[in-house]
Amino acid sequence: MLTALLLIWPVAAALLLHFVRGNAARALAFGASLVELALAVFMAIQFQVNSQPQFEINYPWLASVGINFHIGIDGLSLLLVLLTAFLVPLILLASFRHDYENPSVFYALVLFMQTGLIGVFVAMDAFVFYFFWEVALIPIYFLAGVWGGERRVQVTLKFFIYTVVGSLLMLAGFVYLYYMTGANGAVRSSDLAAFYNLRLSAAEQSWVFLLVFSAFAVKMPIFPLHSWQPDTYEQSPTPATMLLSGIMLKMGIYGTMRWVLPIVPLGVSQWSWVVMILAVIGIIYGALIAIRQRDMKRLIAFSSLSHVGLMIAGMFSLTAVGLQGTAVQMLAHGVNVVGMFFISDIIERRTGTRQIPELGGLTRATPLLSVTFLVILLGTVALPLTNGFVGEFLLLMGVYQYNPWLGAVAGLTIIFGAVYLLRMFQRVMLGPDSSFSSVIRDLTGAELAVLVPLILMVFWIGLFPGTFLHISEPAVNKLLVLINR
Amino acid sequence: MLSIILLSVSGLANLFLGFLRSNRLLLPAVLLVLAVVFAVNISGIDTTGPLAAWNASPYFNGMLIFDRYAQVFTAVVVLTTLLLLPFSHKYVREGNPNLAEYYSLMLFSLVGAIMMVSYNNLLILFLGIETLSIAMYVLAGSDKNNLRSNEAALKYFLMGSFATGILLFGMALIYGASGTFALDQLGVAARALPTADASLTPMLYIGILLMLIGIGFKISAAPFHFWTPDVYEGAPTIFTGFMSTVVKTAGIAGFFKLLLVAFGDNTMSLWLPTLTAMLVLTLLIGNVGAVAQTNAKRMLAYSSISHAGYLLLALVALRSGNLSSNAIFFYSLAYSVATVAAFAVLKLVHDQRGRDDYEGLNGLARTNPLLSFAMTVAMLSLAGIPLTGGFFGKFYLFAAAAQEGYIGLVIFAVVMSAVGIYYYLRPIIAMYMRSAPEGDNAPVEVGGFQSAVLVLLIAITVLLGVMPGIVEGVLNV
């Protein structure tokens, strides 16, 4: 029941927002998201650490075709549900400084989006998964398309078409798998367990892999399919950018772990070298372009592309460390990227620009901002003791076990990351004074309220990764058994 | 049966209501009749046994049969008309002198539609198609002072008459080969024919192919679709909405019944390739054609062609007892509701702003949130995005086709629906992301009752998209 409550509560709150005028909407939305966080934490406390899905709900949805509304939580789901429930209040709080037109609609869409995201993470049936996968797309399309920057119409159209084409191919793959579950006269079902029991030939698995993975590859995004990403991140209002990069991107990675690796392992082993190489190209490509960026938001977008490349490579190493690294790095990346976008938003709001060359010497007037910025930045750079280190270390070990040479090249993420991120910090915060350095205000209480939980999380994951690795371990082990069956 | 009687009688009575000085009574009277017919029909639905069981008691020596199939589709077409008519309010307000005739013609054409889903004899099918079509020819040209409307009526009439001729020729050949018009006996005769009298089989085959062409025209399947964009654009919006929902639903349901009962298991290898080719062409032309449009009404015309293509998927996959009858019902319900909402919004915007291209929708979200939301839900449903009925409609169709092993066709249809996303987003972009033209940003007037109907349309679409199981009691395969 708790899982259903997690899904229903944000939607119910979003509908309530319709009756609230003006800025009361954001306070109400924030309150609702805190309740959601409390629910998720309560669930985490109740959670038994084993490989079984828990808090399951399984009702007939389309009885005539054997589709059930089946949701449940295992270790991997729990981590991502926690991440979503943790980040959404912070994202809402971070937007308090902005006055969006039609605030009740804006915040209703954010809450609506939360339901879609959590639905993706708890779905235990292919069509429930697909349903929420698309449901999550609609609010973000409107958030970016209505409240976005100047080029929003073209950019969001491109984003929408890219993702929907991917999703439709995934749907075709799911329909095929669903059809195959009835191959030996069994009752057709689209349940996750039924898909896990499929034994398809290598050729079938190969093209089912291509169909289903294309949706995830677009969402992550993997190298040649990334062209929607920087534009969309740049043009979206900051809360939408945070939702996209902090949580929505993880839908692709989570989806691959749940719906690709264990279902078509032979297809994965046929294509994993291609994915690996593309991921490593993405790492280098994202980093090289990030070095050249002058716009802070675009720089963070390309840095995200580069870091996600490492997550994909680690995941496709199909090793225990690589998969555990992916699990923990999904959390770390979510925390860091939201922090980075928030700080760029703070700087933009104060100075009116995101262009790195126009900024400089901000640190003198803003000690708090500099410290928080530096901590989150170092987390992204993967300095030991921060969250990024744990994840990327495990990921690199995974890639190294797959192929030492690829591991060596993938290791460049950390070096390149240090180059462009520290350079950005140097040119924005340090360096010669700009016209803003004496007038800029330091962080306010509300901004600290966003950044302090993020920083605590940076250190929590960095110092005690065991809390999270412990939760995901049984799920990852089960995954490995299915992959190697 | 009661539905046909009620509608015919009230159609006639309606003509006399036209003698009254004021025509205020007309719309409520028609809506009331439709609501009663809908209620009667729904309450009579027999929910036991499979959907396509042809075992209800027949009327008129087996000419008409009101089994669950007929009742379900009657409910769909009546509901569609019921939801569409409130948006004809402007005609009432302007005191259009021919209003009573228009409503009567619509009721008669609805009778034709019901005959098309309840026939058990090819003659009744033909009568149904003609009753429906002749009324529609007149209605397409009902905007007498508009050249476009005249053009639409003439085109529709000329092309429609040819198609009817071809259809009738096909029936005649089938009769010649089998010696019967009755649907069930036709099945038996067609099965026996190759052994009984092999020299007559070519006649039967040609007859079936000619019937495919005739019905293909009525549901605007390619390559018989050329009339659609012009007629849809020229005809008054309410009747365009009627054409693209009721006419299409009745046509496809009648078609489905014909193929399933009479030619399902005996001559399938003959018509299946033709039908598959029609499907592929229809999907391609509908979707690609819609991309190039700048007029929302024309876009919806091409979109209705493409939806005929999706519905043909169920016909290709039809086998008795599989998902296809479920699919065709769910899809036509979801499609009709969404299309009604889209045409209703276009009609209201057209009345106020006098245009129905995409730019006419610019900035609508600011002035009319409800209209824009209804349009958005309709577009997402037509595009097949989850949370709307259109998604499960598509899903049912794809699952039915996949069940019979047509994976290639499913993938093609999936690619085509990806194309669809592009043009269905364009009204949404216009409404939400562009600003209204200078001096043209007064809110569009929407009556209270019309708002309520719009809310109902949204609610049905979302309900079908969240709990598709609610109509499964009706389907019960």
PDB file of N, CA and C in Angstrom, chain B residues 150-219:
ATOM      1  N   ASN B 150     -19.561  24.165 -50.641  1.00  0.00           N
ATOM      2  CA  ASN B 150     -20.175  23.627 -51.852  1.00  0.00           C
ATOM      3  C   ASN B 150     -19.254  22.652 -52.541  1.00  0.00           C
ATOM      4  N   GLU B 151     -17.971  23.055 -52.615  1.00  0.00           N
ATOM      5  CA  GLU B 151     -16.983  22.199 -53.257  1.00  0.00           C
ATOM      6  C   GLU B 151     -16.913  20.859 -52.524  1.00  0.00           C
ATOM      7  N   ALA B 152     -16.909  20.955 -51.182  1.00  0.00           N
ATOM      8  CA  ALA B 152     -16.807  19.743 -50.374  1.00  0.00           C
ATOM      9  C   ALA B 152     -17.976  18.813 -50.667  1.00  0.00           C
ATOM     10  N   ALA B 153     -19.192  19.388 -50.707  1.00  0.00           N
ATOM     11  CA  ALA B 153     -20.369  18.555 -50.924  1.00  0.00           C
ATOM     12  C   ALA B 153     -20.311  17.878 -52.284  1.00  0.00           C
ATOM     13  N   LEU B 154     -19.919  18.658 -53.297  1.00  0.00           N
ATOM     14  CA  LEU B 154     -19.888  18.101 -54.646  1.00  0.00           C
ATOM     15  C   LEU B 154     -18.854  16.984 -54.745  1.00  0.00           C
ATOM     16  N   LYS B 155     -17.671  17.252 -54.209  1.00  0.00           N
ATOM     17  CA  LYS B 155     -16.611  16.245 -54.258  1.00  0.00           C
ATOM     18  C   LYS B 155     -17.042  14.980 -53.538  1.00  0.00           C
ATOM     19  N   TYR B 156     -17.572  15.182 -52.348  1.00  0.00           N
ATOM     20  CA  TYR B 156     -17.969  14.050 -51.527  1.00  0.00           C
ATOM     21  C   TYR B 156     -19.051  13.253 -52.245  1.00  0.00           C
ATOM     22  N   PHE B 157     -19.993  13.981 -52.850  1.00  0.00           N
ATOM     23  CA  PHE B 157     -21.101  13.319 -53.515  1.00  0.00           C
ATOM     24  C   PHE B 157     -20.628  12.532 -54.727  1.00  0.00           C
ATOM     25  N   LEU B 158     -19.814  13.171 -55.584  1.00  0.00           N
ATOM     26  CA  LEU B 158     -19.383  12.493 -56.811  1.00  0.00           C
ATOM     27  C   LEU B 158     -18.546  11.266 -56.486  1.00  0.00           C
ATOM     28  N   MET B 159     -17.540  11.480 -55.635  1.00  0.00           N
ATOM     29  CA  MET B 159     -16.663  10.359 -55.302  1.00  0.00           C
ATOM     30  C   MET B 159     -17.449   9.277 -54.566  1.00  0.00           C
ATOM     31  N   GLY B 160     -18.327   9.732 -53.663  1.00  0.00           N
ATOM     32  CA  GLY B 160     -19.107   8.782 -52.880  1.00  0.00           C
ATOM     33  C   GLY B 160     -20.019   7.940 -53.760  1.00  0.00           C
ATOM     34  N   SER B 161     -20.595   8.571 -54.784  1.00  0.00           N
ATOM     35  CA  SER B 161     -21.498   7.808 -55.651  1.00  0.00           C
ATOM     36  C   SER B 161     -20.736   6.733 -56.411  1.00  0.00           C
ATOM     37  N   PHE B 162     -19.545   7.108 -56.881  1.00  0.00           N
ATOM     38  CA  PHE B 162     -18.736   6.099 -57.570  1.00  0.00           C
ATOM     39  C   PHE B 162     -18.432   4.929 -56.647  1.00  0.00           C
ATOM     40  N   ALA B 163     -18.028   5.287 -55.427  1.00  0.00           N
ATOM     41  CA  ALA B 163     -17.679   4.234 -54.475  1.00  0.00           C
ATOM     42  C   ALA B 163     -18.882   3.344 -54.194  1.00  0.00           C
ATOM     43  N   THR B 164     -20.052   3.966 -54.068  1.00  0.00           N
ATOM     44  CA  THR B 164     -21.254   3.180 -53.825  1.00  0.00           C
ATOM     45  C   THR B 164     -21.526   2.244 -54.984  1.00  0.00           C
ATOM     46  N   GLY B 165     -21.338   2.776 -56.186  1.00  0.00           N
ATOM     47  CA  GLY B 165     -21.532   1.931 -57.364  1.00  0.00           C
ATOM     48  C   GLY B 165     -20.624   0.716 -57.330  1.00  0.00           C
ATOM     49  N   ILE B 166     -19.382   0.956 -57.014  1.00  0.00           N
ATOM     50  CA  ILE B 166     -18.420  -0.147 -56.970  1.00  0.00           C
ATOM     51  C   ILE B 166     -18.812  -1.157 -55.899  1.00  0.00           C
ATOM     52  N   LEU B 167     -19.220  -0.615 -54.736  1.00  0.00           N
ATOM     53  CA  LEU B 167     -19.636  -1.482 -53.629  1.00  0.00           C
ATOM     54  C   LEU B 167     -20.816  -2.365 -54.062  1.00  0.00           C
ATOM     55  N   LEU B 168     -21.763  -1.732 -54.718  1.00  0.00           N
ATOM     56  CA  LEU B 168     -22.954  -2.444 -55.131  1.00  0.00           C
ATOM     57  C   LEU B 168     -22.618  -3.508 -56.177  1.00  0.00           C
ATOM     58  N   PHE B 169     -21.730  -3.167 -57.064  1.00  0.00           N
ATOM     59  CA  PHE B 169     -21.287  -4.122 -58.082  1.00  0.00           C
ATOM     60  C   PHE B 169     -20.654  -5.335 -57.397  1.00  0.00           C
ATOM     61  N   GLY B 170     -19.820  -5.035 -56.385  1.00  0.00           N
ATOM     62  CA  GLY B 170     -19.203  -6.130 -55.637  1.00  0.00           C
ATOM     63  C   GLY B 170     -20.244  -7.033 -55.003  1.00  0.00           C
ATOM     64  N   MET B 171     -21.259  -6.408 -54.386  1.00  0.00           N
ATOM     65  CA  MET B 171     -22.308  -7.214 -53.753  1.00  0.00           C
ATOM     66  C   MET B 171     -23.032  -8.070 -54.770  1.00  0.00           C
ATOM     67  N   ALA B 172     -23.280  -7.468 -55.925  1.00  0.00           N
ATOM     68  CA  ALA B 172     -23.991  -8.217 -56.971  1.00  0.00           C
ATOM     69  C   ALA B 172     -23.179  -9.434 -57.396  1.00  0.00           C
ATOM     70  N   LEU B 173     -21.874  -9.241 -57.561  1.00  0.00           N
ATOM     71  CA  LEU B 173     -21.042 -10.374 -57.965  1.00  0.00           C
ATOM     72  C   LEU B 173     -21.028 -11.449 -56.887  1.00  0.00           C
ATOM     73  N   ILE B 174     -20.964 -10.999 -55.636  1.00  0.00           N
ATOM     74  CA  ILE B 174     -20.959 -11.971 -54.541  1.00  0.00           C
ATOM     75  C   ILE B 174     -22.277 -12.743 -54.532  1.00  0.00           C
ATOM     76  N   TYR B 175     -23.341 -12.007 -54.764  1.00  0.00           N
ATOM     77  CA  TYR B 175     -24.644 -12.681 -54.804  1.00  0.00           C
ATOM     78  C   TYR B 175     -24.688 -13.681 -55.951  1.00  0.00           C
ATOM     79  N   GLY B 176     -24.154 -13.247 -57.070  1.00  0.00           N
ATOM     80  CA  GLY B 176     -24.153 -14.135 -58.220  1.00  0.00           C
ATOM     81  C   GLY B 176     -23.395 -15.418 -57.951  1.00  0.00           C
ATOM     82  N   ALA B 177     -22.318 -15.304 -57.205  1.00  0.00           N
ATOM     83  CA  ALA B 177     -21.496 -16.490 -56.958  1.00  0.00           C
ATOM     84  C   ALA B 177     -22.082 -17.376 -55.879  1.00  0.00           C
ATOM     85  N   SER B 178     -22.674 -16.741 -54.857  1.00  0.00           N
ATOM     86  CA  SER B 178     -23.086 -17.532 -53.699  1.00  0.00           C
ATOM     87  C   SER B 178     -24.592 -17.711 -53.608  1.00  0.00           C
ATOM     88  N   GLY B 179     -25.346 -16.868 -54.252  1.00  0.00           N
ATOM     89  CA  GLY B 179     -26.791 -16.997 -54.230  1.00  0.00           C
ATOM     90  C   GLY B 179     -27.434 -16.514 -52.945  1.00  0.00           C
ATOM     91  N   THR B 180     -26.725 -15.753 -52.137  1.00  0.00           N
ATOM     92  CA  THR B 180     -27.343 -15.267 -50.903  1.00  0.00           C
ATOM     93  C   THR B 180     -26.760 -13.918 -50.499  1.00  0.00           C
ATOM     94  N   PHE B 181     -27.577 -13.157 -49.769  1.00  0.00           N
ATOM     95  CA  PHE B 181     -27.103 -11.906 -49.189  1.00  0.00           C
ATOM     96  C   PHE B 181     -26.866 -12.041 -47.690  1.00  0.00           C
ATOM     97  N   ALA B 182     -27.391 -13.124 -47.110  1.00  0.00           N
ATOM     98  CA  ALA B 182     -27.311 -13.262 -45.655  1.00  0.00           C
ATOM     99  C   ALA B 182     -25.872 -13.558 -45.245  1.00  0.00           C
ATOM    100  N   LEU B 183     -25.432 -12.868 -44.194  1.00  0.00           N
ATOM    101  CA  LEU B 183     -24.023 -12.880 -43.832  1.00  0.00           C
ATOM    102  C   LEU B 183     -23.528 -14.280 -43.477  1.00  0.00           C
ATOM    103  N   ASP B 184     -24.285 -14.983 -42.604  1.00  0.00           N
ATOM    104  CA  ASP B 184     -23.801 -16.290 -42.151  1.00  0.00           C
ATOM    105  C   ASP B 184     -23.841 -17.320 -43.270  1.00  0.00           C
ATOM    106  N   GLN B 185     -24.905 -17.257 -44.087  1.00  0.00           N
ATOM    107  CA  GLN B 185     -24.979 -18.210 -45.205  1.00  0.00           C
ATOM    108  C   GLN B 185     -23.896 -17.934 -46.239  1.00  0.00           C
ATOM    109  N   LEU B 186     -23.544 -16.646 -46.343  1.00  0.00           N
ATOM    110  CA  LEU B 186     -22.476 -16.248 -47.255  1.00  0.00           C
ATOM    111  C   LEU B 186     -21.176 -16.947 -46.883  1.00  0.00           C
ATOM    112  N   GLY B 187     -20.923 -17.018 -45.559  1.00  0.00           N
ATOM    113  CA  GLY B 187     -19.716 -17.687 -45.090  1.00  0.00           C
ATOM    114  C   GLY B 187     -19.708 -19.141 -45.518  1.00  0.00           C
ATOM    115  N   VAL B 188     -20.840 -19.811 -45.315  1.00  0.00           N
ATOM    116  CA  VAL B 188     -20.937 -21.218 -45.678  1.00  0.00           C
ATOM    117  C   VAL B 188     -20.753 -21.393 -47.184  1.00  0.00           C
ATOM    118  N   ALA B 189     -21.432 -20.528 -47.950  1.00  0.00           N
ATOM    119  CA  ALA B 189     -21.364 -20.649 -49.408  1.00  0.00           C
ATOM    120  C   ALA B 189     -19.947 -20.406 -49.906  1.00  0.00           C
ATOM    121  N   ALA B 190     -19.294 -19.387 -49.333  1.00  0.00           N
ATOM    122  CA  ALA B 190     -17.947 -19.062 -49.799  1.00  0.00           C
ATOM    123  C   ALA B 190     -16.989 -20.196 -49.500  1.00  0.00           C
ATOM    124  N   ARG B 191     -17.233 -20.880 -48.391  1.00  0.00           N
ATOM    125  CA  ARG B 191     -16.356 -21.989 -48.042  1.00  0.00           C
ATOM    126  C   ARG B 191     -16.578 -23.154 -49.001  1.00  0.00           C
ATOM    127  N   ALA B 192     -17.826 -23.361 -49.390  1.00  0.00           N
ATOM    128  CA  ALA B 192     -18.146 -24.529 -50.217  1.00  0.00           C
ATOM    129  C   ALA B 192     -17.833 -24.290 -51.689  1.00  0.00           C
ATOM    130  N   LEU B 193     -17.759 -23.024 -52.077  1.00  0.00           N
ATOM    131  CA  LEU B 193     -17.719 -22.700 -53.496  1.00  0.00           C
ATOM    132  C   LEU B 193     -16.568 -23.342 -54.281  1.00  0.00           C
ATOM    133  N   PRO B 194     -15.336 -23.274 -53.812  1.00  0.00           N
ATOM    134  CA  PRO B 194     -14.242 -23.814 -54.629  1.00  0.00           C
ATOM    135  C   PRO B 194     -14.454 -25.273 -55.011  1.00  0.00           C
ATOM    136  N   THR B 195     -15.095 -26.069 -54.147  1.00  0.00           N
ATOM    137  CA  THR B 195     -15.329 -27.466 -54.508  1.00  0.00           C
ATOM    138  C   THR B 195     -16.639 -27.633 -55.262  1.00  0.00           C
ATOM    139  N   ALA B 196     -17.650 -26.850 -54.864  1.00  0.00           N
ATOM    140  CA  ALA B 196     -18.976 -27.033 -55.470  1.00  0.00           C
ATOM    141  C   ALA B 196     -18.997 -26.552 -56.917  1.00  0.00           C
ATOM    142  N   ASP B 197     -18.523 -25.348 -57.134  1.00  0.00           N
ATOM    143  CA  ASP B 197     -18.590 -24.820 -58.495  1.00  0.00           C
ATOM    144  C   ASP B 197     -17.388 -23.912 -58.720  1.00  0.00           C
ATOM    145  N   ALA B 198     -16.275 -24.515 -59.055  1.00  0.00           N
ATOM    146  CA  ALA B 198     -15.017 -23.774 -59.106  1.00  0.00           C
ATOM    147  C   ALA B 198     -15.040 -22.650 -60.125  1.00  0.00           C
ATOM    148  N   SER B 199     -15.873 -22.777 -61.152  1.00  0.00           N
ATOM    149  CA  SER B 199     -15.862 -21.748 -62.187  1.00  0.00           C
ATOM    150  C   SER B 199     -16.420 -20.429 -61.682  1.00  0.00           C
ATOM    151  N   LEU B 200     -17.165 -20.483 -60.552  1.00  0.00           N
ATOM    152  CA  LEU B 200     -17.741 -19.250 -60.029  1.00  0.00           C
ATOM    153  C   LEU B 200     -16.818 -18.531 -59.048  1.00  0.00           C
ATOM    154  N   THR B 201     -15.762 -19.200 -58.600  1.00  0.00           N
ATOM    155  CA  THR B 201     -14.927 -18.577 -57.573  1.00  0.00           C
ATOM    156  C   THR B 201     -14.333 -17.239 -58.002  1.00  0.00           C
ATOM    157  N   PRO B 202     -13.851 -17.085 -59.252  1.00  0.00           N
ATOM    158  CA  PRO B 202     -13.305 -15.761 -59.602  1.00  0.00           C
ATOM    159  C   PRO B 202     -14.326 -14.644 -59.389  1.00  0.00           C
ATOM    160  N   MET B 203     -15.588 -14.961 -59.627  1.00  0.00           N
ATOM    161  CA  MET B 203     -16.647 -13.965 -59.467  1.00  0.00           C
ATOM    162  C   MET B 203     -16.730 -13.536 -58.010  1.00  0.00           C
ATOM    163  N   LEU B 204     -16.676 -14.517 -57.114  1.00  0.00           N
ATOM    164  CA  LEU B 204     -16.728 -14.212 -55.685  1.00  0.00           C
ATOM    165  C   LEU B 204     -15.529 -13.350 -55.291  1.00  0.00           C
ATOM    166  N   TYR B 205     -14.361 -13.743 -55.794  1.00  0.00           N
ATOM    167  CA  TYR B 205     -13.141 -13.017 -55.411  1.00  0.00           C
ATOM    168  C   TYR B 205     -13.204 -11.566 -55.873  1.00  0.00           C
ATOM    169  N   ILE B 206     -13.618 -11.391 -57.105  1.00  0.00           N
ATOM    170  CA  ILE B 206     -13.693 -10.018 -57.619  1.00  0.00           C
ATOM    171  C   ILE B 206     -14.719  -9.228 -56.826  1.00  0.00           C
ATOM    172  N   GLY B 207     -15.818  -9.886 -56.482  1.00  0.00           N
ATOM    173  CA  GLY B 207     -16.833  -9.224 -55.669  1.00  0.00           C
ATOM    174  C   GLY B 207     -16.262  -8.742 -54.343  1.00  0.00           C
ATOM    175  N   ILE B 208     -15.497  -9.610 -53.694  1.00  0.00           N
ATOM    176  CA  ILE B 208     -14.925  -9.221 -52.395  1.00  0.00           C
ATOM    177  C   ILE B 208     -13.981  -8.035 -52.572  1.00  0.00           C
ATOM    178  N   LEU B 209     -13.153  -8.089 -53.594  1.00  0.00           N
ATOM    179  CA  LEU B 209     -12.195  -6.999 -53.801  1.00  0.00           C
ATOM    180  C   LEU B 209     -12.921  -5.680 -54.077  1.00  0.00           C
ATOM    181  N   LEU B 210     -13.999  -5.735 -54.870  1.00  0.00           N
ATOM    182  CA  LEU B 210     -14.746  -4.503 -55.139  1.00  0.00           C
ATOM    183  C   LEU B 210     -15.371  -3.962 -53.858  1.00  0.00           C
ATOM    184  N   MET B 211     -15.826  -4.870 -52.992  1.00  0.00           N
ATOM    185  CA  MET B 211     -16.385  -4.397 -51.721  1.00  0.00           C
ATOM    186  C   MET B 211     -15.317  -3.748 -50.856  1.00  0.00           C
ATOM    187  N   LEU B 212     -14.116  -4.310 -50.882  1.00  0.00           N
ATOM    188  CA  LEU B 212     -13.010  -3.699 -50.137  1.00  0.00           C
ATOM    189  C   LEU B 212     -12.814  -2.260 -50.598  1.00  0.00           C
ATOM    190  N   ILE B 213     -12.860  -2.063 -51.911  1.00  0.00           N
ATOM    191  CA  ILE B 213     -12.653  -0.713 -52.445  1.00  0.00           C
ATOM    192  C   ILE B 213     -13.766   0.215 -51.966  1.00  0.00           C
ATOM    193  N   GLY B 214     -15.011  -0.266 -52.069  1.00  0.00           N
ATOM    194  CA  GLY B 214     -16.139   0.580 -51.683  1.00  0.00           C
ATOM    195  C   GLY B 214     -16.070   0.997 -50.227  1.00  0.00           C
ATOM    196  N   ILE B 215     -15.774   0.041 -49.356  1.00  0.00           N
ATOM    197  CA  ILE B 215     -15.741   0.388 -47.935  1.00  0.00           C
ATOM    198  C   ILE B 215     -14.480   1.189 -47.628  1.00  0.00           C
ATOM    199  N   GLY B 216     -13.388   0.858 -48.330  1.00  0.00           N
ATOM    200  CA  GLY B 216     -12.149   1.623 -48.160  1.00  0.00           C
ATOM    201  C   GLY B 216     -12.382   3.098 -48.408  1.00  0.00           C
ATOM    202  N   PHE B 217     -13.224   3.392 -49.369  1.00  0.00           N
ATOM    203  CA  PHE B 217     -13.561   4.792 -49.637  1.00  0.00           C
ATOM    204  C   PHE B 217     -14.270   5.414 -48.437  1.00  0.00           C
ATOM    205  N   LYS B 218     -15.242   4.685 -47.890  1.00  0.00           N
ATOM    206  CA  LYS B 218     -16.039   5.249 -46.793  1.00  0.00           C
ATOM    207  C   LYS B 218     -15.198   5.538 -45.561  1.00  0.00           C
ATOM    208  N   ILE B 219     -14.218   4.676 -45.286  1.00  0.00           N
ATOM    209  CA  ILE B 219     -13.390   4.928 -44.105  1.00  0.00           C
ATOM    210  C   ILE B 219     -12.137   5.717 -44.468  1.00  0.00           C
TER     211      ILE B 219
END
